[in-house]
Short mmCIF file of C-alpha atoms and ligand atoms in Angstrom, two decimals:
data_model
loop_
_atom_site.label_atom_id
_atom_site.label_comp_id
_atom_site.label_asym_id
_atom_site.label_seq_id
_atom_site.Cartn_x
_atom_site.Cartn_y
_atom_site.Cartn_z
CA UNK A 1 -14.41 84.42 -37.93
CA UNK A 2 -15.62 81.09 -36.10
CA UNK A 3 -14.87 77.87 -38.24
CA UNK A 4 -18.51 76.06 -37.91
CA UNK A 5 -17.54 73.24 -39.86
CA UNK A 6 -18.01 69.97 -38.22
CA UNK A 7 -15.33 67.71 -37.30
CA UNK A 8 -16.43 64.27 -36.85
CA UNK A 9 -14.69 62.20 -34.10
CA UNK A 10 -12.54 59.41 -35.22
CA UNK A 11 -12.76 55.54 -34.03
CA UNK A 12 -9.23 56.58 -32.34
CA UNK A 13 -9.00 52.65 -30.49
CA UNK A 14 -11.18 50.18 -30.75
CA UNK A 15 -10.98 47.58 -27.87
CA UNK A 16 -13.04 45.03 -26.80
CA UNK A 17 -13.86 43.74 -22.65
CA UNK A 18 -11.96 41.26 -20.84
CA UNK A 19 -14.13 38.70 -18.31
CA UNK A 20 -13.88 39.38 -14.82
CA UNK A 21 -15.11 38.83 -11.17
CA UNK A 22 -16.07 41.54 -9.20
CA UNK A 23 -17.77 41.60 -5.63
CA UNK A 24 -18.86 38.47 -4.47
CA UNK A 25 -18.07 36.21 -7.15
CA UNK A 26 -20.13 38.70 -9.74
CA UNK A 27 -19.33 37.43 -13.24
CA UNK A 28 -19.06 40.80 -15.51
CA UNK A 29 -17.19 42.42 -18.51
CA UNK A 30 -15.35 44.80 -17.68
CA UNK A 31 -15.10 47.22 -20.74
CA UNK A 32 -12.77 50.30 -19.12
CA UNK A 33 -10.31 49.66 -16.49
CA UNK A 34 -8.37 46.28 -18.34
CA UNK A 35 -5.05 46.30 -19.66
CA UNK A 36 -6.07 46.98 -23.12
CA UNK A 37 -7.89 50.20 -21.90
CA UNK A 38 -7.24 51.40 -18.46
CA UNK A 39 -8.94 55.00 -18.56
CA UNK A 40 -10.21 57.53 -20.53
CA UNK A 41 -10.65 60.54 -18.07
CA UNK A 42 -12.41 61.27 -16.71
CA UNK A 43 -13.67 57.59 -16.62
CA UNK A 44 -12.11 55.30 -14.37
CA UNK A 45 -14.09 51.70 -14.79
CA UNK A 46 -16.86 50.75 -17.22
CA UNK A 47 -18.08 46.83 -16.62
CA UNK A 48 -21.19 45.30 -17.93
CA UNK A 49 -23.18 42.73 -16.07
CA UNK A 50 -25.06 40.47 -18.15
CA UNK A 51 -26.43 37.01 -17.44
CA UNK A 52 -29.63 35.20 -17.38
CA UNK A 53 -28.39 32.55 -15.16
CA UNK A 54 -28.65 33.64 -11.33
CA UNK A 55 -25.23 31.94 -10.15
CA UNK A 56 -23.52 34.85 -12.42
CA UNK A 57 -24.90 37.41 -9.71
CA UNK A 58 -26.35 36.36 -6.91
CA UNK A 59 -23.75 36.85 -4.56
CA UNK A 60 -24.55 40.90 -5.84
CA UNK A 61 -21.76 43.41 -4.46
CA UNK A 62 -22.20 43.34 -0.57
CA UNK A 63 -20.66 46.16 1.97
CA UNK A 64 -17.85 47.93 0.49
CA UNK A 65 -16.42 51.26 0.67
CA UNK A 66 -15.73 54.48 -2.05
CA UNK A 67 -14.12 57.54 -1.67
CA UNK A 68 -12.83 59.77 -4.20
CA UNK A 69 -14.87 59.48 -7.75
CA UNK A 70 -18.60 58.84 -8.43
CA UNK A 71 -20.37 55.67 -9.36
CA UNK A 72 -23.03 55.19 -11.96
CA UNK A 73 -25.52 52.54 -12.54
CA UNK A 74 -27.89 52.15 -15.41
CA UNK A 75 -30.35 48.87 -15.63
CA UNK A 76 -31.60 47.59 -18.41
CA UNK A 77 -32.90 44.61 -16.87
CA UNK A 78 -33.48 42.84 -13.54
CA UNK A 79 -33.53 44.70 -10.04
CA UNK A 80 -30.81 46.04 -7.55
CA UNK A 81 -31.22 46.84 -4.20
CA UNK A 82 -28.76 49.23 -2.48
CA UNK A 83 -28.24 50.47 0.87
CA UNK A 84 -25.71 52.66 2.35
CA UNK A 85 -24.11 53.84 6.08
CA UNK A 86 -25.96 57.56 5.40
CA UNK A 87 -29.44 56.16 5.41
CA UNK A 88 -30.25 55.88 2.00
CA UNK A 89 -32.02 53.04 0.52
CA UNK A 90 -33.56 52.46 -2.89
CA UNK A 91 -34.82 49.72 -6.04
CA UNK A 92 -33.16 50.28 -9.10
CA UNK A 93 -35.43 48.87 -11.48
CA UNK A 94 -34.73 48.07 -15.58
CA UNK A 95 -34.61 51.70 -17.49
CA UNK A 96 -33.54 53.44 -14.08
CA UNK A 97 -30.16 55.31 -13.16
CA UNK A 98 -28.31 56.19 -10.47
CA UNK A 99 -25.56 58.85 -9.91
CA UNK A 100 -23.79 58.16 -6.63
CA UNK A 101 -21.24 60.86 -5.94
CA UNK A 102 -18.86 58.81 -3.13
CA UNK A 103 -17.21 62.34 -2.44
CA UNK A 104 -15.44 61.75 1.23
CA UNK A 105 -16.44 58.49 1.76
CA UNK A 106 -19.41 55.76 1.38
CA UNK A 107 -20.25 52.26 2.85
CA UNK A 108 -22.45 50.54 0.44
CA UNK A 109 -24.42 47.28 -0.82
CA UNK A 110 -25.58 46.49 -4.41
CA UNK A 111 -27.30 43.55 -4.69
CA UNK A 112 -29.92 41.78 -6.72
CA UNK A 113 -33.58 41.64 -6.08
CA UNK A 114 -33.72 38.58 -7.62
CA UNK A 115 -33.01 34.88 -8.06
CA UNK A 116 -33.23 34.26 -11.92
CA UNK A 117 -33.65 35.79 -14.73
CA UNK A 118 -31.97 38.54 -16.81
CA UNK A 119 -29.57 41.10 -15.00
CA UNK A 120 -28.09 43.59 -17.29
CA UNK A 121 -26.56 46.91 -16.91
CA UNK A 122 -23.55 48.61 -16.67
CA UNK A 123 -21.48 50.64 -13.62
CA UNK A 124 -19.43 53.60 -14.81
CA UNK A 125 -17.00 55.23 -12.60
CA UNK A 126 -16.66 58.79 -13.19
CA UNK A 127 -13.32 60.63 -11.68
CA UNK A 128 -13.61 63.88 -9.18
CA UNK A 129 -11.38 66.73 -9.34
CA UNK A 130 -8.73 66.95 -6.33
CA UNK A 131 -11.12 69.98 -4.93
CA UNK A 132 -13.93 67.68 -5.17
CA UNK A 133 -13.22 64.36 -3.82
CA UNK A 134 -13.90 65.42 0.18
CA UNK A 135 -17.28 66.48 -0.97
CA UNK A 136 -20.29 65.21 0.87
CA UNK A 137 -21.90 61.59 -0.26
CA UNK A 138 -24.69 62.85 -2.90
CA UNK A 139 -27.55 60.44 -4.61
CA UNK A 140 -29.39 60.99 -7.63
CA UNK A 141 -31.65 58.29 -8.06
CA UNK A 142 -33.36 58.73 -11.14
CA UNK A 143 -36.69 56.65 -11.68
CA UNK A 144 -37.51 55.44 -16.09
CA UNK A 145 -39.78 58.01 -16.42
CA UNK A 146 -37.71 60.85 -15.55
CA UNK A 147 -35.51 59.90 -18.51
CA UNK A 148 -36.31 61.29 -21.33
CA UNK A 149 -36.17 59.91 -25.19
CA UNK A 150 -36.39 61.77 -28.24
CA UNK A 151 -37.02 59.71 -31.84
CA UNK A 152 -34.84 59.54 -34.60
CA UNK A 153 -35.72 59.51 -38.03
CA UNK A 154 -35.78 56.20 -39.23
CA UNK A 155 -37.54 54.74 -35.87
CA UNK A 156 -34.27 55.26 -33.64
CA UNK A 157 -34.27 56.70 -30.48
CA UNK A 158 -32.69 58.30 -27.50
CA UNK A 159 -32.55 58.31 -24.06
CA UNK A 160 -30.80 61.42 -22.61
CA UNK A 161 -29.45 60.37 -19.43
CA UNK A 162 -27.18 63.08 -18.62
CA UNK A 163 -25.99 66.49 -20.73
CA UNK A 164 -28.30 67.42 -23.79
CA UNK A 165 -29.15 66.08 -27.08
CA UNK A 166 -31.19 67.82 -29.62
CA UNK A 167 -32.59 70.27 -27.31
CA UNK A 168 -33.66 66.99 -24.52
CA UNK A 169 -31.71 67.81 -21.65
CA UNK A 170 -31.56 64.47 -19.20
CA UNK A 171 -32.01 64.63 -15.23
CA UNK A 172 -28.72 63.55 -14.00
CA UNK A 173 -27.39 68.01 -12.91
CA UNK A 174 -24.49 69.51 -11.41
CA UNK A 175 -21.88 66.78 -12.28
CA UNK A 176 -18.21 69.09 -12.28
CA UNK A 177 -16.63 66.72 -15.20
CA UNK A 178 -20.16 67.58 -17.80
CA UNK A 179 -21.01 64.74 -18.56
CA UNK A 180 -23.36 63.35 -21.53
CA UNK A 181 -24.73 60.25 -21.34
CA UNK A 182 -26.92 58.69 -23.58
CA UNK A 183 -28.52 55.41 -24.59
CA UNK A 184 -29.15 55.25 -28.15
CA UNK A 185 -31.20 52.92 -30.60
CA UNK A 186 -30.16 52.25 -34.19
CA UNK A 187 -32.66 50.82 -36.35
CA UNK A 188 -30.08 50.36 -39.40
CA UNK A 189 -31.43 53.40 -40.94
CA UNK A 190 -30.18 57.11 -41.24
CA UNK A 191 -27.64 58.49 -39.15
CA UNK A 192 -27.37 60.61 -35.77
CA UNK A 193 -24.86 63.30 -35.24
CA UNK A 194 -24.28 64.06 -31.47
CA UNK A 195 -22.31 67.09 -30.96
CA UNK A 196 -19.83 66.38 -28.23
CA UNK A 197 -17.55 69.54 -26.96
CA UNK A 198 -14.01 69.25 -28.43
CA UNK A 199 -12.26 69.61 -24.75
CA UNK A 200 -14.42 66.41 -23.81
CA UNK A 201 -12.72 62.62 -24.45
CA UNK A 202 -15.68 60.48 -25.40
CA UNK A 203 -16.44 56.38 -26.09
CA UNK A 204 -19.23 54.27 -27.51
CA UNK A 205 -19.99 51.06 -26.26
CA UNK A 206 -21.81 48.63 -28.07
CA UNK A 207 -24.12 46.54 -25.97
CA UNK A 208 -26.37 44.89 -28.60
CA UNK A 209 -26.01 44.45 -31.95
CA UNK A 210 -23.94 46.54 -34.11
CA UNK A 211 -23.37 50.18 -35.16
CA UNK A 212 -21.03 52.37 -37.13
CA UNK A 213 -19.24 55.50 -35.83
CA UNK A 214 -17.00 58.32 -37.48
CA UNK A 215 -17.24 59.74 -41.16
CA UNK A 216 -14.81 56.43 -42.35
CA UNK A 217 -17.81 54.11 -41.03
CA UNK A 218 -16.01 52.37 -38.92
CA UNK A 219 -18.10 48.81 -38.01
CA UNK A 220 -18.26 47.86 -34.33
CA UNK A 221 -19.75 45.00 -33.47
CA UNK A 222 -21.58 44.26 -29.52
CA UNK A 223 -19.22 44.06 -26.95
CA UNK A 224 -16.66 46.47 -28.15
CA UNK A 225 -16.18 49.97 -27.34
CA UNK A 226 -14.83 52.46 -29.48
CA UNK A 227 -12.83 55.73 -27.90
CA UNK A 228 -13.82 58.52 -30.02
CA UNK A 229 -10.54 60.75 -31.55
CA UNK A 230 -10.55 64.26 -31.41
CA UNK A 231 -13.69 66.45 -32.94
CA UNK A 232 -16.77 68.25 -31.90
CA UNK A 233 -19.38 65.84 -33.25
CA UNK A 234 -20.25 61.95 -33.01
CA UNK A 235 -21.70 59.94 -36.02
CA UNK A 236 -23.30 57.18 -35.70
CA UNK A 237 -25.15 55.00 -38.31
CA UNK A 238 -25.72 51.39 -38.86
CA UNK A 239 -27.48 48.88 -36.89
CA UNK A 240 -29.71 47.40 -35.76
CA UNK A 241 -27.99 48.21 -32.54
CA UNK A 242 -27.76 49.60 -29.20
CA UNK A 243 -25.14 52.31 -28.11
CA UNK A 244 -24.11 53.76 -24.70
CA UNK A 245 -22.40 57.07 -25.53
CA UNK A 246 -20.17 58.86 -23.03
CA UNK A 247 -18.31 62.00 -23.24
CA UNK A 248 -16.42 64.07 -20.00
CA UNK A 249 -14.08 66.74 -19.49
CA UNK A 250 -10.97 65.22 -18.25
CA UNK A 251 -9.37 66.27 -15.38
CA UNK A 252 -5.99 66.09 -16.39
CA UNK A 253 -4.78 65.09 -12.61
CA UNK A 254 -2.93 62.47 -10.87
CA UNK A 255 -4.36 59.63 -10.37
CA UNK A 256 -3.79 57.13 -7.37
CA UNK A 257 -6.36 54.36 -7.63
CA UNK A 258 -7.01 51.43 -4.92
CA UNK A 259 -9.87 48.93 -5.32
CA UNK A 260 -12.44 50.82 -4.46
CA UNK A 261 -10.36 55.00 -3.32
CA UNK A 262 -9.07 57.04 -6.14
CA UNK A 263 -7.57 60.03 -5.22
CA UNK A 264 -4.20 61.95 -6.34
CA UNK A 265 -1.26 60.52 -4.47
CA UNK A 266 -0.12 57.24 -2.26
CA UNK A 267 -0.67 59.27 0.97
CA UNK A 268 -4.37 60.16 0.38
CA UNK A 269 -4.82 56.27 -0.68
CA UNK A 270 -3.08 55.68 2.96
CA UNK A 271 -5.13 57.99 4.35
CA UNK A 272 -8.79 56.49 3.08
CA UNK A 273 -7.85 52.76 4.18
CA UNK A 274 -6.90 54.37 7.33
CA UNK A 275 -10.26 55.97 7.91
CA UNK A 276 -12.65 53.40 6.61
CA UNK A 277 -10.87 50.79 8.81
CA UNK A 278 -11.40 52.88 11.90
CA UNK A 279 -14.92 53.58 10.92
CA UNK A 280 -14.47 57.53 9.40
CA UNK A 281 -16.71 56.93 6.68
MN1 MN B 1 -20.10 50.22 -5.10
#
């Protein structure tokens, strides 16, 4: 007999992002990776760059190094540029994402395409299993219209950036941790139930507006991010409101984290300043 009753997740924490500086003099929230929430593995960092005013971000994230996890950037509005030391190049431009896998090693730039105007969009940092961290650099630059949305009833809708929903499965393949990723739009109407596998730890961010989550209706207002308790489904209801909704498989491994390395143990940290310093990326 299979129990196919529903379990909806819990709001297990609900914690809200600290202000911080990142790159050069980047003014950004930074959602996952502050005291009050330093992980939720497999996710390492979540920050969210939002600003109108040009001095916020200008200065954009110049040459720096990753090894170990993978980086992803969604826009929602302004431009990025990036460049790295393997020859790749691109525009990320407002609905676009990008799933960097760093793997062994990456020199990159992200910075703005612009002087003014709004800039905002997130970077998630997604961990690598131990017998994935030396893997090659890997890009998957993924243009708006190869993201695709599904309606809600009610006038909502999705955007399925990675894993499935409803059938829509989003263009972001072959990530080891399974992601899901999606983008949701709550119109204050109805609700949407996102099943989520049990073995996966999940969050909700709130970036505009406000939504509710979990069979208690638990209210979360913009800027605050809710880690999801244990289940195999999401609710969420209420709005008008915007949600970024995460879910991974953790790894369950030690982690050893260092600005911009995060690998298992002190010695591989060692080991990566050692070989971007003497030019091994
Ligand atoms: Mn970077």
């Amino acid at each position: 007999m299979r129990d196919t009753v529903a379990t909806i997740r819990p709001v297990a924490k609900l914690v809200r992002g600290i202000p911080a500086n990142d790159g050069a003099g980047v003014k950004l929230t930074r959602v996952i990776g502050s005291p009050a929430l330093d992980s939720l593995d497999p996710f390492l960092l979540l920050d969210e760059i939002r600003s109108a005013d040009g001095a916020d971000y200008i200065g954009g994230f110049p040459e720096h190094p990753h090894r170990g996890f993978e980086t992803v950037t969604y826009v929602l509005a302004g431009h990025m540029r990036h460049g790295d030391n393997k020859g790749n190049h691109g525009l990320l431009t407002p609905g676009s994402v990008q799933w960097m896998t760093a793997g062994r090693g990456i020199v990159h730039s992200e910075m703005p395409e612009q002087q003014d105007g709004l800039m905002w969009g997130f970077q998630l940092w997604v961990n690598l299993p131990a017998k994935d961290k030396m893997m090659p650099p890997r890009y998957q630059d993924i243009e708006p219209s190869r993201i695709p949305e599904t309606g809600l009833p009610g006038g909502g809708k999705v955007r399925v950036l990675a894993g499935a929903f409803n059938g829509v499965k989003g263009p972001v393949a072959d990530i080891v941790t399974e992601p899901l990723l999606l983008d949701v739009t709550l119109t204050g109407t109805g609700e949407v139930l996102v099943p989520v596998p049990t073995t996966h730890n999940g969050f909700a961010y709130v970036f505009d507006g406000a939504a509710v989550f979990g069979a208690a209706g638990t209210s979360v207002a913009r800027g605050q991010i809710a880690v999801l308790g244990a289940g195999d489904v999401v609710r969420l209801a209420g709005g008008p409101g915007r949600v970024l909704l995460a879910a991974g498989k953790p790894l369950n491994e030690p982690v050893a984290r260092y600005g911009p390395f995060v690998m298992n143990t002190p010695d591989q940290i060692r080991q990566a300043i050692a070989d971007y310093q003497s030019g091994r990326f």
